[in-house]
Coordinates of N, CA, C and O in Angstrom, one line a residue:
M1 N 14.8 -5.4 88.1 CA 15.0 -5.7 86.8 C 13.9 -5.1 85.9 O 14.1 -4.7 84.8
S2 N 12.7 -5.2 86.4 CA 11.6 -4.7 85.5 C 11.7 -3.2 85.2 O 11.3 -2.8 84.2
R3 N 12.2 -2.5 86.2 CA 12.5 -1.0 85.9 C 13.5 -0.8 84.8 O 13.4 0.1 84.0
V4 N 14.6 -1.6 84.8 CA 15.6 -1.6 83.8 C 14.9 -1.9 82.5 O 15.2 -1.2 81.5
G5 N 14.1 -2.9 82.4 CA 13.4 -3.2 81.2 C 12.5 -2.1 80.7 O 12.4 -1.8 79.5
E6 N 11.8 -1.5 81.6 CA 10.9 -0.4 81.3 C 11.7 0.8 80.7 O 11.4 1.3 79.6
E7 N 12.8 1.1 81.3 CA 13.7 2.2 80.9 C 14.2 1.9 79.5 O 14.4 2.8 78.7
A8 N 14.6 0.7 79.2 CA 15.2 0.3 78.0 C 14.1 0.0 76.9 O 14.5 -0.1 75.7
G9 N 12.9 -0.1 77.3 CA 11.8 -0.5 76.4 C 11.9 -2.0 75.9 O 11.6 -2.3 74.8
L10 N 12.4 -2.8 76.8 CA 12.6 -4.2 76.5 C 11.9 -5.1 77.4 O 11.7 -4.8 78.6
P11 N 11.4 -6.3 77.0 CA 10.8 -7.2 77.9 C 11.8 -7.8 78.9 O 13.0 -7.9 78.5
V12 N 11.3 -8.2 80.0 CA 12.2 -8.8 81.0 C 11.7 -10.2 81.3 O 10.5 -10.5 81.5
F13 N 12.6 -11.2 81.4 CA 12.3 -12.5 81.8 C 13.1 -12.8 83.0 O 14.4 -13.0 83.0
A14 N 12.5 -12.8 84.2 CA 13.1 -13.0 85.4 C 13.1 -14.5 85.8 O 12.1 -15.2 85.7
V15 N 14.3 -15.1 86.2 CA 14.4 -16.5 86.5 C 14.2 -16.7 88.0 O 14.9 -16.1 88.8
D16 N 13.3 -17.6 88.3 CA 13.1 -18.0 89.7 C 13.9 -19.2 90.0 O 13.5 -20.3 90.0
Y17 N 15.3 -19.0 90.2 CA 16.2 -20.1 90.3 C 16.2 -20.6 91.8 O 15.8 -19.8 92.7
R18 N 16.6 -21.8 91.9 CA 16.7 -22.4 93.3 C 17.8 -21.7 94.1 O 18.7 -21.1 93.5
L19 N 17.6 -21.8 95.4 CA 18.6 -21.1 96.3 C 19.4 -22.0 97.2 O 18.9 -23.1 97.5
M20 N 20.6 -21.6 97.5 CA 21.4 -22.2 98.5 C 20.8 -22.0 99.9 O 20.1 -21.0 100.0
P21 N 20.9 -22.8 100.8 CA 21.8 -24.0 100.9 C 21.2 -25.3 100.5 O 21.7 -26.4 100.6
H22 N 20.0 -25.2 99.9 CA 19.3 -26.4 99.5 C 19.8 -27.1 98.3 O 19.5 -28.3 98.0
V23 N 20.5 -26.4 97.5 CA 21.1 -26.9 96.2 C 22.5 -26.3 96.1 O 22.9 -25.4 96.8
T24 N 23.3 -26.9 95.1 CA 24.6 -26.4 94.9 C 24.6 -25.3 93.8 O 23.6 -25.1 93.2
F25 N 25.7 -24.5 93.7 CA 25.8 -23.5 92.7 C 25.6 -24.1 91.3 O 25.0 -23.4 90.4
A26 N 26.1 -25.3 91.1 CA 26.0 -25.9 89.8 C 24.5 -26.1 89.5 O 24.1 -25.9 88.3
D27 N 23.7 -26.5 90.4 CA 22.2 -26.6 90.2 C 21.6 -25.2 89.8 O 20.8 -25.2 88.9
I28 N 22.0 -24.2 90.5 CA 21.5 -22.9 90.2 C 21.9 -22.4 88.8 O 21.1 -21.9 88.1
L29 N 23.2 -22.7 88.5 CA 23.6 -22.4 87.1 C 22.8 -23.2 86.1 O 22.5 -22.7 85.0
D30 N 22.5 -24.4 86.4 CA 21.6 -25.2 85.5 C 20.3 -24.5 85.3 O 19.7 -24.5 84.2
D31 N 19.7 -23.9 86.3 CA 18.4 -23.2 86.2 C 18.6 -22.0 85.3 O 17.7 -21.8 84.4
A32 N 19.7 -21.3 85.4 CA 19.9 -20.1 84.6 C 20.1 -20.6 83.1 O 19.5 -20.0 82.2
R33 N 20.8 -21.7 82.9 CA 21.0 -22.2 81.6 C 19.7 -22.7 81.0 O 19.4 -22.4 79.8
A34 N 18.8 -23.3 81.8 CA 17.5 -23.8 81.3 C 16.7 -22.6 80.8 O 16.0 -22.6 79.8
A35 N 16.8 -21.5 81.6 CA 16.0 -20.3 81.2 C 16.5 -19.7 79.9 O 15.8 -19.3 79.0
F36 N 17.9 -19.6 79.8 CA 18.5 -19.2 78.5 C 18.0 -20.0 77.3 O 17.6 -19.5 76.3
D37 N 18.1 -21.3 77.5 CA 17.7 -22.3 76.5 C 16.2 -22.1 76.1 O 15.8 -22.3 75.0
H38 N 15.4 -21.9 77.1 CA 14.0 -21.6 76.9 C 13.8 -20.4 76.0 O 13.0 -20.5 75.1
L39 N 14.5 -19.3 76.3 CA 14.3 -18.2 75.4 C 14.8 -18.4 74.0 O 14.2 -18.0 73.1
R40 N 15.9 -19.2 73.9 CA 16.4 -19.6 72.6 C 15.3 -20.4 71.8 O 15.1 -20.2 70.7
G41 N 14.7 -21.3 72.6 CA 13.6 -22.1 72.0 C 12.4 -21.3 71.6 O 11.7 -21.8 70.7
L42 N 12.2 -20.2 72.2 CA 11.1 -19.3 71.8 C 11.4 -18.5 70.5 O 10.6 -17.7 70.0
G43 N 12.7 -18.6 70.1 CA 13.1 -17.9 68.9 C 14.0 -16.7 69.1 O 14.4 -16.1 68.1
Y44 N 14.4 -16.4 70.3 CA 15.3 -15.3 70.5 C 16.7 -15.8 70.1 O 17.1 -16.9 70.5
R45 N 17.4 -14.9 69.4 CA 18.8 -15.2 69.1 C 19.7 -14.9 70.4 O 19.3 -14.0 71.2
A46 N 20.8 -15.5 70.5 CA 21.6 -15.3 71.7 C 22.0 -13.8 71.9 O 22.0 -13.3 73.0
E47 N 22.2 -13.1 70.7 CA 22.6 -11.7 70.8 C 21.4 -10.8 71.2 O 21.6 -9.6 71.5
Q48 N 20.2 -11.3 71.3 CA 19.1 -10.6 71.7 C 18.8 -10.7 73.2 O 18.0 -10.0 73.8
I49 N 19.6 -11.6 73.9 CA 19.3 -11.9 75.3 C 20.4 -11.1 76.1 O 21.6 -11.3 75.9
I50 N 20.0 -10.3 77.1 CA 20.9 -9.6 78.0 C 20.8 -10.3 79.3 O 19.7 -10.5 79.9
L51 N 22.0 -10.7 79.8 CA 22.1 -11.3 81.1 C 22.4 -10.3 82.1 O 23.3 -9.5 82.0
A52 N 21.6 -10.2 83.2 CA 21.8 -9.2 84.2 C 21.4 -9.7 85.6 O 20.6 -10.7 85.7
G53 N 21.8 -9.1 86.6 CA 21.4 -9.4 88.0 C 22.2 -8.6 89.0 O 23.1 -7.9 88.6
D54 N 21.8 -8.6 90.2 CA 22.6 -7.9 91.2 C 22.9 -8.9 92.3 O 22.2 -9.8 92.5
S55 N 23.9 -8.6 93.0 CA 24.4 -9.4 94.1 C 24.6 -10.9 93.6 O 25.3 -11.1 92.6
A56 N 24.0 -11.9 94.2 CA 24.2 -13.2 93.8 C 23.7 -13.4 92.3 O 24.3 -14.2 91.6
G57 N 22.7 -12.7 92.0 CA 22.1 -12.8 90.6 C 23.2 -12.3 89.6 O 23.2 -12.8 88.5
G58 N 23.9 -11.3 90.0 CA 25.0 -10.8 89.1 C 26.1 -11.8 88.9 O 26.6 -12.0 87.8
H59 N 26.4 -12.5 90.0 CA 27.4 -13.6 89.9 C 26.9 -14.7 89.0 O 27.6 -15.2 88.1
L60 N 25.6 -15.0 89.1 CA 25.0 -16.0 88.3 C 25.0 -15.6 86.8 O 25.3 -16.4 85.9
A61 N 24.7 -14.4 86.5 CA 24.6 -13.9 85.1 C 26.0 -13.9 84.5 O 26.2 -14.4 83.4
L62 N 27.0 -13.5 85.3 CA 28.4 -13.6 84.8 C 28.9 -15.0 84.6 O 29.5 -15.3 83.6
S63 N 28.5 -15.9 85.5 CA 28.9 -17.3 85.4 C 28.3 -17.9 84.1 O 28.9 -18.7 83.4
L64 N 27.0 -17.6 83.9 CA 26.4 -18.1 82.7 C 27.0 -17.6 81.4 O 27.3 -18.3 80.5
A65 N 27.3 -16.3 81.4 CA 27.9 -15.7 80.3 C 29.3 -16.3 80.0 O 29.6 -16.6 78.8
Y66 N 30.0 -16.6 81.1 CA 31.3 -17.3 80.9 C 31.2 -18.7 80.3 O 31.8 -19.0 79.3
D67 N 30.2 -19.4 80.8 CA 30.0 -20.8 80.3 C 29.6 -20.7 78.8 O 30.0 -21.5 78.0
L68 N 28.7 -19.8 78.5 CA 28.2 -19.7 77.1 C 29.4 -19.3 76.2 O 29.6 -19.8 75.1
H69 N 30.2 -18.4 76.7 CA 31.4 -18.0 75.9 C 32.4 -19.2 75.7 O 32.9 -19.3 74.6
M70 N 32.6 -20.0 76.7 CA 33.5 -21.1 76.6 C 33.0 -22.2 75.6 O 33.7 -22.9 75.0
E71 N 31.6 -22.2 75.5 CA 31.0 -23.2 74.6 C 31.0 -22.7 73.1 O 30.8 -23.5 72.2
A72 N 31.1 -21.4 72.9 CA 31.0 -20.9 71.6 C 32.1 -21.4 70.7 O 33.3 -21.6 71.1
P73 N 31.8 -21.7 69.4 CA 32.8 -22.2 68.5 C 33.9 -21.1 68.3 O 33.6 -19.9 68.2
R74 N 35.1 -21.5 68.2 CA 36.2 -20.6 68.0 C 36.5 -20.4 66.5 O 36.5 -21.3 65.7
T75 N 36.7 -19.1 66.1 CA 37.1 -18.8 64.8 C 38.4 -18.1 64.8 O 38.6 -17.2 65.6
E76 N 39.4 -18.5 64.1 CA 40.7 -17.9 64.1 C 41.0 -17.2 62.8 O 40.6 -17.6 61.7

């Protein structure tokens, strides 16, 4: 991920989330959400945060993106 950040000229915040089989996927998703909320608390807007990962990290990034999308207020 740091190489991707270098190429894009963007900072990278890597999450050291807990791993299975010691915790559930819900726990891991909570770790990712806590990291997202931490960045928001530092003043980053949601649209400034890029979620990425590979393998299990990609699944985690997509799951977090889905949860965030489902929480977003709906405008019709």
